[in-house]
Structures are given as structure tokens and as C-alpha cells.
CSV table of C-alpha atoms in Angstrom, one decimal:
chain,number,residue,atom,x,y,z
A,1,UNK,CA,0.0,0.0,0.0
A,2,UNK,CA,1.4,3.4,-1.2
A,3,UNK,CA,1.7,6.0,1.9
A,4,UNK,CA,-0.2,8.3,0.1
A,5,UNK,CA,-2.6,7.6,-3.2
A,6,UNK,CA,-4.1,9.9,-5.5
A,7,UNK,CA,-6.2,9.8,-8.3
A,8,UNK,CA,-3.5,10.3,-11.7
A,9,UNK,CA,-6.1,11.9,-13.5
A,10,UNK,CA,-6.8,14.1,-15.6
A,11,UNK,CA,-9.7,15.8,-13.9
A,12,UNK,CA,-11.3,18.0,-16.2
A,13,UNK,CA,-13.5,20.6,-14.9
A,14,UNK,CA,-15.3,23.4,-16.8
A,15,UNK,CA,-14.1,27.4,-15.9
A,16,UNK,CA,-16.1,28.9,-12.8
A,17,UNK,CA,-16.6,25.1,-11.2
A,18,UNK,CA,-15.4,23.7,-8.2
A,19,UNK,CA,-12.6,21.4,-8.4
A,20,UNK,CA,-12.0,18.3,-5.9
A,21,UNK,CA,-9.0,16.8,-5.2
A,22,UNK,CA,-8.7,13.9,-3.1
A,23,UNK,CA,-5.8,12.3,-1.2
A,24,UNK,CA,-5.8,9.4,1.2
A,25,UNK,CA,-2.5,8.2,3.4
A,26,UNK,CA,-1.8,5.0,5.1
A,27,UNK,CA,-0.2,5.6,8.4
A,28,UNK,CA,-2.3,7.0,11.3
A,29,UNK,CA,0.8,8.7,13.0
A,30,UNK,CA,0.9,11.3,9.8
A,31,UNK,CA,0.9,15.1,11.6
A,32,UNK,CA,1.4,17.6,9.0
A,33,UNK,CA,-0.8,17.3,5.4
A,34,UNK,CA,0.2,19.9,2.1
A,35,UNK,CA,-1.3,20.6,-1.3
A,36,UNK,CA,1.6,21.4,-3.7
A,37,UNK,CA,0.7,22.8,-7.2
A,38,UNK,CA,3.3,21.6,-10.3
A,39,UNK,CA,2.8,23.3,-13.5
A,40,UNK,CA,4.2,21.3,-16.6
A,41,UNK,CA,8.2,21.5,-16.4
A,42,UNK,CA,8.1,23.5,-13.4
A,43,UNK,CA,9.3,22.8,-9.4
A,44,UNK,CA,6.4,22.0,-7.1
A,45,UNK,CA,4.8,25.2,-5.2
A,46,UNK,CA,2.8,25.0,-1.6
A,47,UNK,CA,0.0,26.8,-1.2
A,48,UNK,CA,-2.0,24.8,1.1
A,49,UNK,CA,-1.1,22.9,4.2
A,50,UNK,CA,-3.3,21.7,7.3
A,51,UNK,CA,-2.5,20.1,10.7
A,52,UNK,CA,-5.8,19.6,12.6
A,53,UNK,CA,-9.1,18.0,11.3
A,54,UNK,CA,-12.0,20.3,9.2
A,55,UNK,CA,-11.2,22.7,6.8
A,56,UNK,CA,-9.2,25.6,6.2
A,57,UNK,CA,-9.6,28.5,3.6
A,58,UNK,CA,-7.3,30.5,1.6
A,59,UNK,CA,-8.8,32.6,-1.1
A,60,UNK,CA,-10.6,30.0,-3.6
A,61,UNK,CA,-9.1,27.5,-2.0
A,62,UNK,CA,-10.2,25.2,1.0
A,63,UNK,CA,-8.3,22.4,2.3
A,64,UNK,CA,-10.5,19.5,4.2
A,65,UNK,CA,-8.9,16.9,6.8
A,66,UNK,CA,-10.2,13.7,7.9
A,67,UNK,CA,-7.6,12.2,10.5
A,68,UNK,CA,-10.5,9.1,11.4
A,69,UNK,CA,-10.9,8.2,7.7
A,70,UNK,CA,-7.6,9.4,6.6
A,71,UNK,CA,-8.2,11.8,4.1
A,72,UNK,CA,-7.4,15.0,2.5
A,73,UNK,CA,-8.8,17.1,-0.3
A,74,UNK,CA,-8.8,20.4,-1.9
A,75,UNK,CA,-11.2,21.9,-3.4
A,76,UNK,CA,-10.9,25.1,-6.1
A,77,UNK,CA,-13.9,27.6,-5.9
A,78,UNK,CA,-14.2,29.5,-9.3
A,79,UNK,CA,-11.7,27.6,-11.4
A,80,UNK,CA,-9.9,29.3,-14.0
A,81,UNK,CA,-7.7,27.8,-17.0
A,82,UNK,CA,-4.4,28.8,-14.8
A,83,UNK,CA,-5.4,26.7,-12.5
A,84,UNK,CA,-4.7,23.4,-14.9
A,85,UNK,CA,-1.4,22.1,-13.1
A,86,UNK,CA,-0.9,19.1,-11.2
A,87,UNK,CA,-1.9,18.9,-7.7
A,88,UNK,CA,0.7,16.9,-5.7
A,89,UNK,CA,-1.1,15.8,-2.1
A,90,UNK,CA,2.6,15.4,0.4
A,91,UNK,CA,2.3,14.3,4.0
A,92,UNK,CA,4.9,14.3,7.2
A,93,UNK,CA,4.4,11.6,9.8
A,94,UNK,CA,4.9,12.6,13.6
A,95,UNK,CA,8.5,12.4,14.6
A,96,UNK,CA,10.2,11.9,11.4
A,97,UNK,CA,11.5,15.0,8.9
A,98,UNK,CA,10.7,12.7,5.8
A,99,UNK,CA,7.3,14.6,3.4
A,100,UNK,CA,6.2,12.0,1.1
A,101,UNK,CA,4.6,13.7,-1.8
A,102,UNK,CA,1.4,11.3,-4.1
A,103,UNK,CA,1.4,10.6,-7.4
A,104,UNK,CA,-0.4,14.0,-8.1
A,105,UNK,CA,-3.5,14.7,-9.9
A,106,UNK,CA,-4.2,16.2,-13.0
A,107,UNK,CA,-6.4,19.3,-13.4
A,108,UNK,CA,-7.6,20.8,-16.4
A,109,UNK,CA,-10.2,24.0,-16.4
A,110,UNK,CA,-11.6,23.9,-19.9
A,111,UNK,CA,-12.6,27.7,-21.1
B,1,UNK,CA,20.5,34.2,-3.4
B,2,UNK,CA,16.3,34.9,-4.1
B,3,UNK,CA,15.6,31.0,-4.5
B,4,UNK,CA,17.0,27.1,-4.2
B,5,UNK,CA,19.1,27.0,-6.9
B,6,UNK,CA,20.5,23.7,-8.5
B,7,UNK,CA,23.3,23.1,-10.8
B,8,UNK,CA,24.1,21.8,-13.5
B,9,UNK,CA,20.1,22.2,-15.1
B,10,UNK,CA,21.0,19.6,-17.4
B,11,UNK,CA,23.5,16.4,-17.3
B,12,UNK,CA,24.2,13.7,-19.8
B,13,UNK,CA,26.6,11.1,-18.9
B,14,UNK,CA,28.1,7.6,-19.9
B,15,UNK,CA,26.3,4.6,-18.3
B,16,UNK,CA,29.4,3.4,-15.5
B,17,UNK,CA,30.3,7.3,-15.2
B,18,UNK,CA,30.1,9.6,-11.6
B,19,UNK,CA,27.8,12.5,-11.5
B,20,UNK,CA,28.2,14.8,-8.6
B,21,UNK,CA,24.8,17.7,-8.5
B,22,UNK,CA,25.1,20.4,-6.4
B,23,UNK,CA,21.9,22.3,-4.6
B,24,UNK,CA,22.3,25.9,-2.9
B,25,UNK,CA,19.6,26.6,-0.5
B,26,UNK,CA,18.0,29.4,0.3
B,27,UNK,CA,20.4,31.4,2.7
B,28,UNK,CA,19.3,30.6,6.6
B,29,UNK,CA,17.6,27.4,5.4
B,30,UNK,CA,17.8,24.8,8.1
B,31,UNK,CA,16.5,22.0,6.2
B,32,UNK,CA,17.5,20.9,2.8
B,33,UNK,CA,15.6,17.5,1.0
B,34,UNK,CA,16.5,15.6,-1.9
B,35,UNK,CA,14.1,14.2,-4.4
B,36,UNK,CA,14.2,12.5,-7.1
B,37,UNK,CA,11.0,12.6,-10.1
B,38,UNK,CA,10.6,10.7,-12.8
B,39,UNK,CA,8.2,11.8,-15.5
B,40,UNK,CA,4.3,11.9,-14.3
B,41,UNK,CA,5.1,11.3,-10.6
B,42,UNK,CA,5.2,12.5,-7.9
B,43,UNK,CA,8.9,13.8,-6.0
B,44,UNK,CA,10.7,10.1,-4.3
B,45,UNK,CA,11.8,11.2,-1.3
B,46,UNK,CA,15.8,10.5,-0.8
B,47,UNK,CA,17.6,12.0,1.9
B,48,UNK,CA,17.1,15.1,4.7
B,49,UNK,CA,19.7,17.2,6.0
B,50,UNK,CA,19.3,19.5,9.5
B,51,UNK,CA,21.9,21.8,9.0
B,52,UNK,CA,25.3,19.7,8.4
B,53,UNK,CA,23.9,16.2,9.7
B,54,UNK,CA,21.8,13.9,7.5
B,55,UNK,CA,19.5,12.8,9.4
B,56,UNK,CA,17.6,10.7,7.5
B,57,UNK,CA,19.0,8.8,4.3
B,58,UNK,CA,16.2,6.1,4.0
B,59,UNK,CA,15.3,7.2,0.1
B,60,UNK,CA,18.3,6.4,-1.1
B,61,UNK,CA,18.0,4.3,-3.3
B,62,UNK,CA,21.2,1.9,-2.8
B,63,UNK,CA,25.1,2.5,-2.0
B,64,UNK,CA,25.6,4.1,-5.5
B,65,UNK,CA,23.8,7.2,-3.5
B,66,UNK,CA,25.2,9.6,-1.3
B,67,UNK,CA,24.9,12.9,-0.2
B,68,UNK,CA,26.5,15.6,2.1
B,69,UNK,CA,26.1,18.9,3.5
B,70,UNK,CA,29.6,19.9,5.2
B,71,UNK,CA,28.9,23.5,6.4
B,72,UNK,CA,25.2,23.0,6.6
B,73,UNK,CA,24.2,25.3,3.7
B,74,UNK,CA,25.4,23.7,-0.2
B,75,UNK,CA,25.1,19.9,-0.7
B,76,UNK,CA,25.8,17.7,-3.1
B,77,UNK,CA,24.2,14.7,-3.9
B,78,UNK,CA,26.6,11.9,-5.8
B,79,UNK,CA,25.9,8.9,-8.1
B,80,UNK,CA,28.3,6.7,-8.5
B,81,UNK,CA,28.7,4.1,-11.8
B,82,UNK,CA,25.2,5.9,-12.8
B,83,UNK,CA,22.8,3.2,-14.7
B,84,UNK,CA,20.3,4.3,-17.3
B,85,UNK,CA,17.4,3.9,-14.3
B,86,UNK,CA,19.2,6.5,-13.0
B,87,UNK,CA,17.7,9.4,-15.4
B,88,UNK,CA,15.5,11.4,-13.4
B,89,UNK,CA,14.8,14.6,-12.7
B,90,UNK,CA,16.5,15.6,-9.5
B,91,UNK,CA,15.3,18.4,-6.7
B,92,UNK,CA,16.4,20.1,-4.1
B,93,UNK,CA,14.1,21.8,-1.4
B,94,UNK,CA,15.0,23.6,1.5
B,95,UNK,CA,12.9,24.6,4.3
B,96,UNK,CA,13.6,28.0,6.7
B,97,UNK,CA,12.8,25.6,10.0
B,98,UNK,CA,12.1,21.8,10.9
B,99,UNK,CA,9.5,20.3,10.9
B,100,UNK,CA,6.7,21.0,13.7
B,101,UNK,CA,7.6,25.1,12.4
B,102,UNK,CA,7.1,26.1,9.3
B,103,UNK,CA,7.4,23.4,6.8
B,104,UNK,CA,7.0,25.1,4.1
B,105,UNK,CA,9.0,23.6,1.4
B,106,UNK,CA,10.9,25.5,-1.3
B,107,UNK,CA,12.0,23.9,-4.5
B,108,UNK,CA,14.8,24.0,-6.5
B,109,UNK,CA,14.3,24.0,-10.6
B,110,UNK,CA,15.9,20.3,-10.8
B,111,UNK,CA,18.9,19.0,-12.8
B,112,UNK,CA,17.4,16.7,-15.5
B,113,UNK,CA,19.8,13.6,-16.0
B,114,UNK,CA,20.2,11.4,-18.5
B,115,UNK,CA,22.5,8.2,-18.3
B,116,UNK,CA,23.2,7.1,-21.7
């Protein structure tokens, strides 16, 4: 079992909808939880992270976590074509430095 | 300098051959990562330095792979007899604190190898 699974992708949503991102990770004892965005041939970028269950808003976006069924997700309010990157899901267990990054999923905002 | 910066950006080499890439953090970095991406993943975790000790080496990948930070800020990360499974992109990321502070991590812009 992967530490942390995402969905490849893509996820193709149209402009001005809401785009979901899901993430799930294997070990209970993960602390710290991050949304990196990747656009093609460039370095990862945070712009989300989240330590404690619920949600937490930044702007259009809104990061949701689930310790009990061990889950994260983002979701994009308003989605604009700039958006289409891939969205890496990266998590830090208690007590260890390591942040394992997902797969990544695929976004594209069709015009 | 303004960012992570990696050198070289590119690197061709013979199969059997060394490569040595080098990764300056961000000045006052604490923590400095290595990663390793191959094309439509995600970054494979390698090695973590906290200042000048690595403290955790558990990514690399076999004895071929080694890394060091001497004086806590550049580091290079060597490959020894590289193999064409070796071509990857590589990153650096450095990050101002440890982890429990802010974890934020900033990326380098990679050295693309490619083991012929």
C-alpha cells in the first residue's frame, strides 16, 4: 500500500466550477498534510497545508482533513484555466523529517 | 541568493560514469531534502539534511547514493557508476525551520539527468 494515493487523473472541470482533489495516506501517526501545485516543467509550489481536522480557507481554495478516515482534499472555488497544473497531495508523519509527496492529480479547467 | 538554486540544469553522462549535482539553499535554510522525479510522478523522497547532519537517508536508493552537506548550507548529492534507471529529474528543497515550524517547502528548478 502506497503511503499516500491519489487519483492520476486528468480531472477535467469546466471554468467557474469547483474542483475536488482527493488524497488518502496509510499511516495513522501522519501530523502535518500539504497541497503542492506543479505546472508542466516547473518545481512544485505549496499553497496549502493543514495540521488539525475540518477545513481551512485560503482565497478560492479550502483544504479538508479527515484524520479518522484518513483523508485529505482540496477543493478550487471559481476555477480558472491557470489553474490546470498538477496537484501533488505530500504528508509528514509525527516524529520523522521525511514529506512524502502522491502521485499527483491532473487538473484541467476547460474555457 | 532569491531562491534554491540547483546546478548543472542539465547532465548527460556515460552509463558506469560519476555524477556529482550540487543544490544551494536558500540562505538561513535549516533543512535541505533531496528528491528524485521521474516523469508523471510525484517527487521520491531521498535524503534530509538539518543543518550539516543527515539525518535521514532512508530514500536512497542503494550504496551508489550519497549525499552531504559539510557546512550546513550547499550539498551535493553523488551517483556513483550511474545506470540508465538512473535518469530522473532531481530536486532540491530547502525549508527555513524543521519540521513542527514552518514546513514550508521550497523547490529548487531540478537537474534533468540522463544516463546514456
Amino acid at each position: 500500500q502506497k503511503e499516500v494515493e491519489q487519483n492520476s487523473g486528468p480531472l477535467s472541470v469546466p471554468e467557474g466550477a469547483i474542483a475536488s482533489l482527493n488524497c488518502t495516506y496509510s499511516d495513522r501517526v501522519s501530523q502535518s498534510f500539504f497541497w503542492y501545485r506543479q505546472y508542466s516543467g516547473k518545481s512544485p509550489e505549496l499553497i496549502m497545508s493543514i495540521y488539525s481536522n475540518g477545513d481551512k480557507e485560503d482565497g478560492r481554495f479550502t483544504a479538508q482533513l479527515n484524520k479518522a478516515s484518513q483523508y485529505v482534499s482540496l477543493l478550487i472555488r471559481d476555477s480558472q484555466p491557470s489553474d490546470s497544473a498538477t496537484y501533488l497531495c505530500a504528508v509528514r508523519k509525527q516524529g520523522y523529517q521525511k514529506v512524502t509527496f502522491g502521485t499527483g492529480t491532473k487538473l484541467q479547467v476547460i474555457p | 541568493g532569491a531562491g534554491v538554486s540547483q546546478s548543472p540544469r542539465y547532465k548527460v553522462t556515460k552509463r558506469g560514469q560519476d555524477v556529482a549535482l550540487r543544490c544551494d539553499p536558500i540562505s538561513g535554510h535549516v533543512s535541505l531534502y533531496w528528491y528524485r522525479q521521474a516523469l508523471g510522478q510525484g517527487p521520491e523522497f531521498l535524503t534530509y539534511f538539518n543543518y550539516e547532519a543527515q539525518q535521514d537517508k532512508s530514500g536512497l536508493p542503494n550504496d551508489r547514493f550519497s549525499a552531504e552537506r559539510p557546512e550546513g548550507s550547499i550539498s551535493t548529492l553523488t551517483i556513483q557508476r550511474t545506470e540508465q534507471r538512473d535518469s530522473a529529474m532531481y530536486r532540491c528543497a530547502s525549508s527555513l525551520q524543521g519540521p513542527g515550524q514552518s514546513e514550508k517547502l521550497f523547490f529548487g528548478s531540478g537537474t534533468q539527468l540522463s544516463v546514456l
